[in-house]
Amino acid sequence: MEQTWRWFGPKDDVKLWEIRQTGATGIVTALHDIPYGEIWPVAAIEERQRMIAEAGLVWSVVESLPIHERVKLNEGDQRSIFDNYRTSMRNLAACGIRTICYNFMPVIDWTRTELNHRLPNGASALRFDAALFAAFDIWMLARPGAEADHHPDAIGRGKAWHAQASESDKAQLLAAIMAGLPGAYDRYDIAGLRNILDRYRGIDRDGLRANLKRFLQEVIPTAEELGMRLCIHPDDPPRPLMGLPRIVANADDLDYIIGSAPSPANGLTFCTGSLGAGLTNDVPAMAARFAQHVGFGHLRNVRKEPDTSFFEADHLDGDVDMVAVIGTLLKEERRRAALGDHRPIPIRPDHGHLMLSDAGRNSFPGYSLLGRMKGLAELRGVMHALAAG
């Protein structure tokens, strides 16, 4: 497997020369300064490639080429948005980049309520606390009917938290929830969230699925023509949030997505942490079932609780059997090689702990240097051990 590393561009506190020292060889990045729905010019792609190549690395995966919110909403005339998306794909392919990770999560991307959850060893992790999210959804956002979407225990604890929370506590919770898409343009306050949620009123699970299917049917033929693979990322966490449906959460969802546009170009980003946060998801079994469709892997681990809370665990020490997943991906690489496809599956360590000297750095939440380097070293050891065995 190709060992890669997410880098948020020149503004990232983690530098390319540091990434090279971790042992990663590929970079996963995006042109975050270009607004959603606009074309990525060849010159901008080549300039980013040049920076990466000068550090002795390769731009391996785009994460993400974002999908405009109007596509998820099926709102207005989207022809220019699809045209621009296909043009960006062609420009990336012209530069030799043929793997794109994207997601179809409405409004917000990965969602956490705590960015510095203290661990027993003094490091900190990202955490989704169901009680804090219930407090946000029911009392801060005051979404009608929100109580029905939360675990009873979470509601009780969330009500108690909200009753004693200061304005600073509430602002900190909102900031944590908005932190999930580094480099994104949209950061909502409470009023802004209410406005965008109003736009989604009436779009249920079936409606959002239909909008994703339309997107796939618009872009997958172009991806196939270009020899590209578009790899959808699972919902994080894989549960409805703020009344918004989540449609990339389990095996049934993945079956629907693959069947919506059958093609080698219609692939999956297999995120063990996102899928692992689902209480009923058997992640190793899902890896085996969908291995032939995996074009990219996010390898991280979680420890979850019955009320849907979870936190980011050590890469080899959570609820997901990471050794089994890596073994499945290595087996899939061998299967592809026997058919003449010798391209490795790119993987990256995801959401490392904030630890040691990184505590004083200004890195994106979940994307510190040392925590991810530790995770990559652990994953690399598993890969080598399994390959040798």
Short mmCIF file of C-alpha atoms in Angstrom, two decimals:
data_model
loop_
_atom_site.label_atom_id
_atom_site.label_comp_id
_atom_site.label_asym_id
_atom_site.label_seq_id
_atom_site.Cartn_x
_atom_site.Cartn_y
_atom_site.Cartn_z
CA MET A 1 0.00 0.00 0.00
CA GLU A 2 1.10 3.55 -0.67
CA GLN A 3 1.67 5.45 2.56
CA THR A 4 0.25 8.96 2.21
CA TRP A 5 -0.31 12.00 4.40
CA ARG A 6 -2.96 14.70 4.39
CA TRP A 7 -1.51 18.17 3.95
CA PHE A 8 -3.63 21.33 3.92
CA GLY A 9 -1.32 23.32 1.69
CA PRO A 10 1.04 26.21 2.37
CA LYS A 11 -0.97 27.37 5.39
CA ASP A 12 -0.60 23.99 7.12
CA ASP A 13 1.54 24.17 10.24
CA VAL A 14 2.94 20.74 9.34
CA LYS A 15 5.55 21.26 6.63
CA LEU A 16 6.34 19.06 3.66
CA TRP A 17 9.90 18.40 4.84
CA GLU A 18 8.49 17.11 8.13
CA ILE A 19 6.04 14.86 6.30
CA ARG A 20 8.87 13.32 4.30
CA GLN A 21 10.62 12.36 7.53
CA THR A 22 7.54 10.39 8.67
CA GLY A 23 8.15 7.85 5.90
CA ALA A 24 5.10 8.84 3.87
CA THR A 25 5.73 9.11 0.14
CA GLY A 26 2.43 10.48 -1.14
CA ILE A 27 0.53 13.66 -0.34
CA VAL A 28 -3.24 13.96 -0.01
CA THR A 29 -4.30 17.57 -0.50
CA ALA A 30 -6.67 19.99 -2.22
CA LEU A 31 -6.81 23.56 -3.50
CA HIS A 32 -8.72 24.85 -0.50
CA ASP A 33 -8.56 28.46 -1.63
CA ILE A 34 -10.79 27.81 -4.67
CA PRO A 35 -14.50 28.22 -3.80
CA TYR A 36 -16.79 25.24 -4.19
CA GLY A 37 -18.16 24.83 -7.69
CA GLU A 38 -15.35 26.72 -9.46
CA ILE A 39 -12.79 25.18 -11.82
CA TRP A 40 -9.39 24.06 -10.59
CA PRO A 41 -7.01 25.51 -13.24
CA VAL A 42 -4.13 23.42 -14.55
CA ALA A 43 -1.67 26.14 -13.52
CA ALA A 44 -2.83 26.00 -9.89
CA ILE A 45 -2.65 22.19 -9.85
CA GLU A 46 0.85 22.25 -11.34
CA GLU A 47 2.04 24.84 -8.83
CA ARG A 48 0.86 22.66 -5.94
CA GLN A 49 2.51 19.65 -7.56
CA ARG A 50 5.76 21.59 -7.89
CA MET A 51 5.82 22.42 -4.18
CA ILE A 52 5.21 18.80 -3.29
CA ALA A 53 7.78 17.44 -5.74
CA GLU A 54 10.47 19.81 -4.44
CA ALA A 55 10.06 18.11 -1.06
CA GLY A 56 10.63 14.70 -2.65
CA LEU A 57 6.96 13.70 -2.46
CA VAL A 58 4.12 13.05 -4.92
CA TRP A 59 0.56 14.41 -4.98
CA SER A 60 -1.26 11.06 -4.91
CA VAL A 61 -4.87 11.80 -3.91
CA VAL A 62 -7.16 14.81 -4.06
CA GLU A 63 -9.06 15.28 -0.81
CA SER A 64 -11.43 16.76 -1.56
CA LEU A 65 -12.80 18.08 -4.81
CA PRO A 66 -15.84 19.42 -2.94
CA ILE A 67 -19.41 19.09 -4.15
CA HIS A 68 -21.41 22.30 -4.14
CA GLU A 69 -24.27 22.37 -1.64
CA ARG A 70 -26.74 23.04 -4.45
CA VAL A 71 -26.00 19.57 -5.85
CA LYS A 72 -26.84 17.97 -2.51
CA LEU A 73 -30.00 20.07 -2.38
CA ASN A 74 -30.83 19.55 -6.07
CA GLU A 75 -31.41 23.28 -6.07
CA GLY A 76 -31.63 25.42 -9.19
CA ASP A 77 -29.85 24.91 -12.51
CA GLN A 78 -26.71 22.89 -11.75
CA ARG A 79 -25.40 22.42 -15.27
CA SER A 80 -22.51 24.82 -14.82
CA ILE A 81 -21.58 23.19 -11.51
CA PHE A 82 -21.37 19.75 -13.14
CA ASP A 83 -19.49 21.19 -16.13
CA ASN A 84 -16.96 22.83 -13.80
CA TYR A 85 -16.56 19.64 -11.77
CA ARG A 86 -15.85 17.62 -14.92
CA THR A 87 -13.40 20.26 -16.14
CA SER A 88 -11.55 20.12 -12.83
CA MET A 89 -11.40 16.33 -13.16
CA ARG A 90 -9.92 16.65 -16.64
CA ASN A 91 -7.35 19.17 -15.42
CA LEU A 92 -6.31 16.88 -12.56
CA ALA A 93 -6.03 13.91 -14.90
CA ALA A 94 -3.93 15.97 -17.31
CA CYS A 95 -1.52 16.47 -14.41
CA GLY A 96 -1.45 12.74 -13.65
CA ILE A 97 -3.69 12.80 -10.55
CA ARG A 98 -6.38 10.15 -10.84
CA THR A 99 -7.77 9.48 -7.37
CA ILE A 100 -10.35 11.84 -5.87
CA CYS A 101 -11.82 11.51 -2.40
CA TYR A 102 -15.11 13.36 -1.86
CA ASN A 103 -18.08 13.23 0.48
CA PHE A 104 -21.80 13.86 0.28
CA MET A 105 -22.41 14.99 3.86
CA PRO A 106 -24.90 17.87 3.87
CA VAL A 107 -23.95 21.18 5.53
CA ILE A 108 -21.06 19.98 7.68
CA ASP A 109 -18.29 17.40 7.30
CA TRP A 110 -16.88 15.30 10.14
CA THR A 111 -18.44 16.37 13.41
CA ARG A 112 -16.95 16.39 16.91
CA THR A 113 -17.95 18.12 20.12
CA GLU A 114 -14.50 18.14 21.75
CA LEU A 115 -11.22 18.87 20.00
CA ASN A 116 -9.00 18.22 23.02
CA HIS A 117 -10.45 15.29 24.94
CA ARG A 118 -7.82 14.45 27.56
CA LEU A 119 -6.54 10.87 27.55
CA PRO A 120 -5.04 9.07 30.56
CA ASN A 121 -1.50 9.43 29.14
CA GLY A 122 -1.83 13.23 28.86
CA ALA A 123 -2.34 13.35 25.09
CA SER A 124 -5.66 14.56 23.68
CA ALA A 125 -8.05 13.24 21.06
CA LEU A 126 -11.09 14.28 19.10
CA ARG A 127 -14.36 13.17 20.69
CA PHE A 128 -18.03 13.10 19.78
CA ASP A 129 -20.05 13.35 22.98
CA ALA A 130 -23.69 12.47 22.38
CA ALA A 131 -24.82 14.54 25.38
CA LEU A 132 -23.05 17.68 24.19
CA PHE A 133 -24.45 17.23 20.70
CA ALA A 134 -27.94 16.77 22.14
CA ALA A 135 -27.49 19.99 24.12
CA PHE A 136 -26.44 21.78 20.94
CA ASP A 137 -29.24 20.39 18.77
CA ILE A 138 -32.12 20.63 21.26
CA TRP A 139 -31.35 23.78 23.26
CA MET A 140 -28.75 25.87 21.39
CA LEU A 141 -30.05 25.27 17.88
CA ALA A 142 -33.60 24.76 19.22
CA ARG A 143 -34.46 22.52 16.27
CA PRO A 144 -38.13 21.45 16.39
CA GLY A 145 -38.50 17.76 17.14
CA ALA A 146 -34.80 17.29 17.88
CA GLU A 147 -35.43 15.19 21.01
CA ALA A 148 -36.58 12.27 18.87
CA ASP A 149 -33.11 11.97 17.30
CA HIS A 150 -31.13 11.52 20.52
CA HIS A 151 -30.51 8.73 23.01
CA PRO A 152 -32.47 9.28 26.26
CA ASP A 153 -29.31 9.21 28.38
CA ALA A 154 -27.71 11.81 26.11
CA ILE A 155 -30.75 14.07 26.43
CA GLY A 156 -30.62 13.97 30.21
CA ARG A 157 -26.92 14.70 30.42
CA GLY A 158 -27.16 17.30 27.68
CA LYS A 159 -29.93 19.17 29.51
CA ALA A 160 -27.82 19.25 32.67
CA TRP A 161 -24.80 20.54 30.74
CA HIS A 162 -26.80 23.25 29.01
CA ALA A 163 -28.34 24.45 32.27
CA GLN A 164 -24.93 25.30 33.74
CA ALA A 165 -23.00 26.13 30.55
CA SER A 166 -21.57 29.62 30.16
CA GLU A 167 -21.71 31.58 26.91
CA SER A 168 -18.03 30.73 26.50
CA ASP A 169 -18.81 27.01 26.86
CA LYS A 170 -21.51 27.28 24.20
CA ALA A 171 -19.23 29.21 21.84
CA GLN A 172 -16.55 26.58 22.29
CA LEU A 173 -19.00 23.80 21.46
CA LEU A 174 -20.17 25.60 18.31
CA ALA A 175 -16.54 26.12 17.25
CA ALA A 176 -15.77 22.43 17.75
CA ILE A 177 -18.73 21.38 15.64
CA MET A 178 -17.72 23.83 12.89
CA ALA A 179 -14.08 22.61 12.86
CA GLY A 180 -14.75 19.52 10.77
CA LEU A 181 -13.79 20.87 7.38
CA PRO A 182 -10.37 22.54 7.51
CA GLY A 183 -9.99 24.97 4.65
CA ALA A 184 -13.72 25.18 3.96
CA TYR A 185 -15.38 28.48 3.29
CA ASP A 186 -18.60 28.03 5.25
CA ARG A 187 -18.52 28.45 9.00
CA TYR A 188 -21.98 28.90 10.46
CA ASP A 189 -23.26 30.67 13.52
CA ILE A 190 -26.56 29.53 15.03
CA ALA A 191 -28.63 31.75 12.74
CA GLY A 192 -26.67 30.60 9.69
CA LEU A 193 -27.16 26.96 10.62
CA ARG A 194 -30.89 27.47 10.98
CA ASN A 195 -31.00 29.08 7.54
CA ILE A 196 -29.14 26.27 5.77
CA LEU A 197 -31.16 23.62 7.60
CA ASP A 198 -34.34 25.32 6.38
CA ARG A 199 -33.11 24.81 2.82
CA TYR A 200 -32.91 21.06 3.50
CA ARG A 201 -36.44 20.88 4.88
CA GLY A 202 -38.29 18.24 2.90
CA ILE A 203 -35.15 16.38 1.77
CA ASP A 204 -35.28 12.97 3.40
CA ARG A 205 -32.99 9.97 3.08
CA ASP A 206 -34.50 8.89 -0.25
CA GLY A 207 -34.27 12.42 -1.62
CA LEU A 208 -30.61 12.83 -0.68
CA ARG A 209 -29.85 9.40 -2.12
CA ALA A 210 -31.47 10.44 -5.40
CA ASN A 211 -29.34 13.60 -5.50
CA LEU A 212 -26.17 11.58 -4.94
CA LYS A 213 -27.20 9.17 -7.71
CA ARG A 214 -27.68 12.09 -10.08
CA PHE A 215 -24.22 13.42 -9.22
CA LEU A 216 -22.65 10.01 -9.86
CA GLN A 217 -24.40 9.62 -13.18
CA GLU A 218 -23.17 13.07 -14.21
CA VAL A 219 -19.49 12.58 -13.36
CA ILE A 220 -18.65 8.86 -13.31
CA PRO A 221 -18.64 8.51 -17.13
CA THR A 222 -16.04 11.29 -17.29
CA ALA A 223 -14.00 9.64 -14.54
CA GLU A 224 -14.08 6.34 -16.43
CA GLU A 225 -13.01 8.07 -19.63
CA LEU A 226 -10.06 9.68 -17.79
CA GLY A 227 -8.99 6.54 -15.95
CA MET A 228 -9.86 8.21 -12.63
CA ARG A 229 -11.47 6.81 -9.53
CA LEU A 230 -13.88 8.87 -7.44
CA CYS A 231 -13.93 7.51 -3.90
CA ILE A 232 -16.78 8.56 -1.65
CA HIS A 233 -16.00 9.02 2.05
CA PRO A 234 -18.42 7.61 4.65
CA ASP A 235 -20.46 9.91 6.85
CA ASP A 236 -18.71 10.89 10.07
CA PRO A 237 -20.34 10.02 12.38
CA PRO A 238 -22.59 7.59 10.50
CA ARG A 239 -25.86 8.84 12.00
CA PRO A 240 -28.33 11.65 11.20
CA LEU A 241 -27.28 15.05 12.55
CA MET A 242 -29.51 18.09 13.11
CA GLY A 243 -32.30 16.40 11.21
CA LEU A 244 -30.08 15.89 8.16
CA PRO A 245 -30.06 12.39 6.65
CA ARG A 246 -26.80 10.49 6.36
CA ILE A 247 -26.59 8.16 3.37
CA VAL A 248 -23.03 6.74 3.46
CA ALA A 249 -23.23 5.03 6.83
CA ASN A 250 -23.47 1.26 6.43
CA ALA A 251 -23.20 -1.68 4.05
CA ASP A 252 -26.65 -1.07 2.56
CA ASP A 253 -25.63 2.49 1.69
CA LEU A 254 -22.39 1.34 0.05
CA ASP A 255 -24.31 -1.20 -2.02
CA TYR A 256 -26.68 1.54 -3.18
CA ILE A 257 -23.80 3.84 -4.16
CA ILE A 258 -21.93 1.18 -6.13
CA GLY A 259 -25.15 0.16 -7.87
CA SER A 260 -26.10 3.73 -8.75
CA ALA A 261 -23.31 4.03 -11.32
CA PRO A 262 -21.67 0.64 -11.88
CA SER A 263 -18.12 1.35 -12.99
CA PRO A 264 -14.53 0.81 -11.85
CA ALA A 265 -14.43 4.61 -11.57
CA ASN A 266 -17.11 4.61 -8.85
CA GLY A 267 -15.06 3.76 -5.79
CA LEU A 268 -14.95 4.00 -2.01
CA THR A 269 -12.74 5.73 0.52
CA PHE A 270 -12.73 3.06 3.20
CA CYS A 271 -12.59 5.00 6.47
CA THR A 272 -12.31 2.59 9.36
CA GLY A 273 -13.03 5.32 11.91
CA SER A 274 -16.18 6.69 10.30
CA LEU A 275 -17.65 3.25 9.70
CA GLY A 276 -16.30 2.06 13.03
CA ALA A 277 -18.33 4.68 14.89
CA GLY A 278 -21.53 2.93 13.76
CA LEU A 279 -22.80 0.72 16.55
CA THR A 280 -23.84 -2.11 14.22
CA ASN A 281 -21.11 -1.89 11.55
CA ASP A 282 -18.76 -4.88 11.29
CA VAL A 283 -15.83 -3.04 9.72
CA PRO A 284 -13.59 -6.04 8.84
CA ALA A 285 -16.57 -7.75 7.21
CA MET A 286 -17.34 -4.57 5.25
CA ALA A 287 -13.71 -4.35 4.13
CA ALA A 288 -13.88 -7.88 2.77
CA ARG A 289 -17.24 -7.29 1.09
CA PHE A 290 -16.28 -4.04 -0.65
CA ALA A 291 -12.52 -4.49 -1.13
CA GLN A 292 -12.69 -4.51 -4.92
CA HIS A 293 -14.24 -1.01 -4.84
CA VAL A 294 -11.72 0.55 -2.43
CA GLY A 295 -9.57 3.21 -4.08
CA PHE A 296 -8.31 4.93 -0.93
CA GLY A 297 -8.10 4.11 2.75
CA HIS A 298 -8.36 6.22 5.90
CA LEU A 299 -7.02 4.08 8.72
CA ARG A 300 -7.95 5.25 12.21
CA ASN A 301 -9.66 3.74 15.20
CA VAL A 302 -12.40 4.67 17.64
CA ARG A 303 -13.79 3.57 20.96
CA LYS A 304 -17.55 3.95 21.10
CA GLU A 305 -20.24 3.98 23.77
CA PRO A 306 -23.89 2.78 23.72
CA ASP A 307 -25.31 6.32 23.45
CA THR A 308 -23.34 6.83 20.15
CA SER A 309 -20.50 8.79 21.81
CA PHE A 310 -16.97 7.87 20.69
CA PHE A 311 -13.41 9.17 20.71
CA GLU A 312 -10.40 8.68 18.47
CA ALA A 313 -8.36 5.82 19.93
CA ASP A 314 -4.82 4.73 19.13
CA HIS A 315 -4.66 3.35 15.61
CA LEU A 316 -4.25 -0.26 16.79
CA ASP A 317 -6.17 -0.03 20.06
CA GLY A 318 -9.80 0.76 19.33
CA ASP A 319 -12.94 -1.20 18.53
CA VAL A 320 -11.90 -1.86 14.92
CA ASP A 321 -9.68 -4.87 14.18
CA MET A 322 -7.16 -2.88 12.16
CA VAL A 323 -4.94 -5.90 11.48
CA ALA A 324 -7.84 -7.68 9.79
CA VAL A 325 -8.67 -4.63 7.66
CA ILE A 326 -5.06 -4.16 6.54
CA GLY A 327 -4.82 -7.86 5.73
CA THR A 328 -7.91 -7.57 3.53
CA LEU A 329 -6.51 -4.56 1.65
CA LEU A 330 -3.18 -6.32 1.08
CA LYS A 331 -5.04 -9.36 -0.24
CA GLU A 332 -7.01 -7.09 -2.57
CA GLU A 333 -3.78 -5.57 -3.89
CA ARG A 334 -2.50 -9.06 -4.70
CA ARG A 335 -5.76 -9.88 -6.49
CA ARG A 336 -5.49 -6.75 -8.61
CA ALA A 337 -1.83 -7.39 -9.38
CA ALA A 338 -2.70 -10.87 -10.67
CA LEU A 339 -5.08 -9.15 -13.11
CA GLY A 340 -2.38 -6.69 -14.23
CA ASP A 341 -3.21 -3.70 -12.01
CA HIS A 342 -0.07 -3.07 -9.96
CA ARG A 343 -1.10 0.29 -8.49
CA PRO A 344 -0.93 0.25 -4.70
CA ILE A 345 -3.95 1.31 -2.66
CA PRO A 346 -3.12 4.68 -1.07
CA ILE A 347 -3.79 4.80 2.67
CA ARG A 348 -3.17 7.46 5.26
CA PRO A 349 -3.17 7.65 9.04
CA ASP A 350 -6.09 9.74 10.16
CA HIS A 351 -6.92 11.93 13.17
CA GLY A 352 -3.82 11.43 15.26
CA HIS A 353 -3.63 12.40 18.91
CA LEU A 354 -2.23 15.74 20.00
CA MET A 355 0.87 14.73 21.95
CA LEU A 356 4.32 15.74 23.14
CA SER A 357 5.71 18.94 21.59
CA ASP A 358 2.82 19.21 19.10
CA ALA A 359 0.70 20.66 21.91
CA GLY A 360 2.18 24.09 21.21
CA ARG A 361 1.68 24.02 17.45
CA ASN A 362 -1.18 25.49 15.44
CA SER A 363 -2.13 22.36 13.50
CA PHE A 364 -5.63 21.57 12.27
CA PRO A 365 -7.67 19.57 14.81
CA GLY A 366 -6.88 15.88 14.41
CA TYR A 367 -4.00 16.58 12.05
CA SER A 368 -1.00 17.03 14.31
CA LEU A 369 2.41 15.78 13.21
CA LEU A 370 3.53 13.43 15.95
CA GLY A 371 0.21 11.71 16.60
CA ARG A 372 -0.18 10.82 12.94
CA MET A 373 3.48 9.82 12.65
CA LYS A 374 2.97 7.41 15.54
CA GLY A 375 -0.14 6.05 13.83
CA LEU A 376 1.62 5.64 10.48
CA ALA A 377 4.52 3.82 12.15
CA GLU A 378 2.07 1.40 13.78
CA LEU A 379 0.21 0.81 10.52
CA ARG A 380 3.48 0.35 8.63
CA GLY A 381 4.56 -2.29 11.11
CA VAL A 382 1.34 -4.23 10.58
CA MET A 383 1.72 -3.99 6.79
CA HIS A 384 5.28 -5.31 6.85
CA ALA A 385 4.45 -8.09 9.29
CA LEU A 386 1.49 -9.28 7.24
CA ALA A 387 3.39 -9.01 3.96
CA ALA A 388 6.26 -11.06 5.40
CA GLY A 389 3.91 -13.69 6.79
#
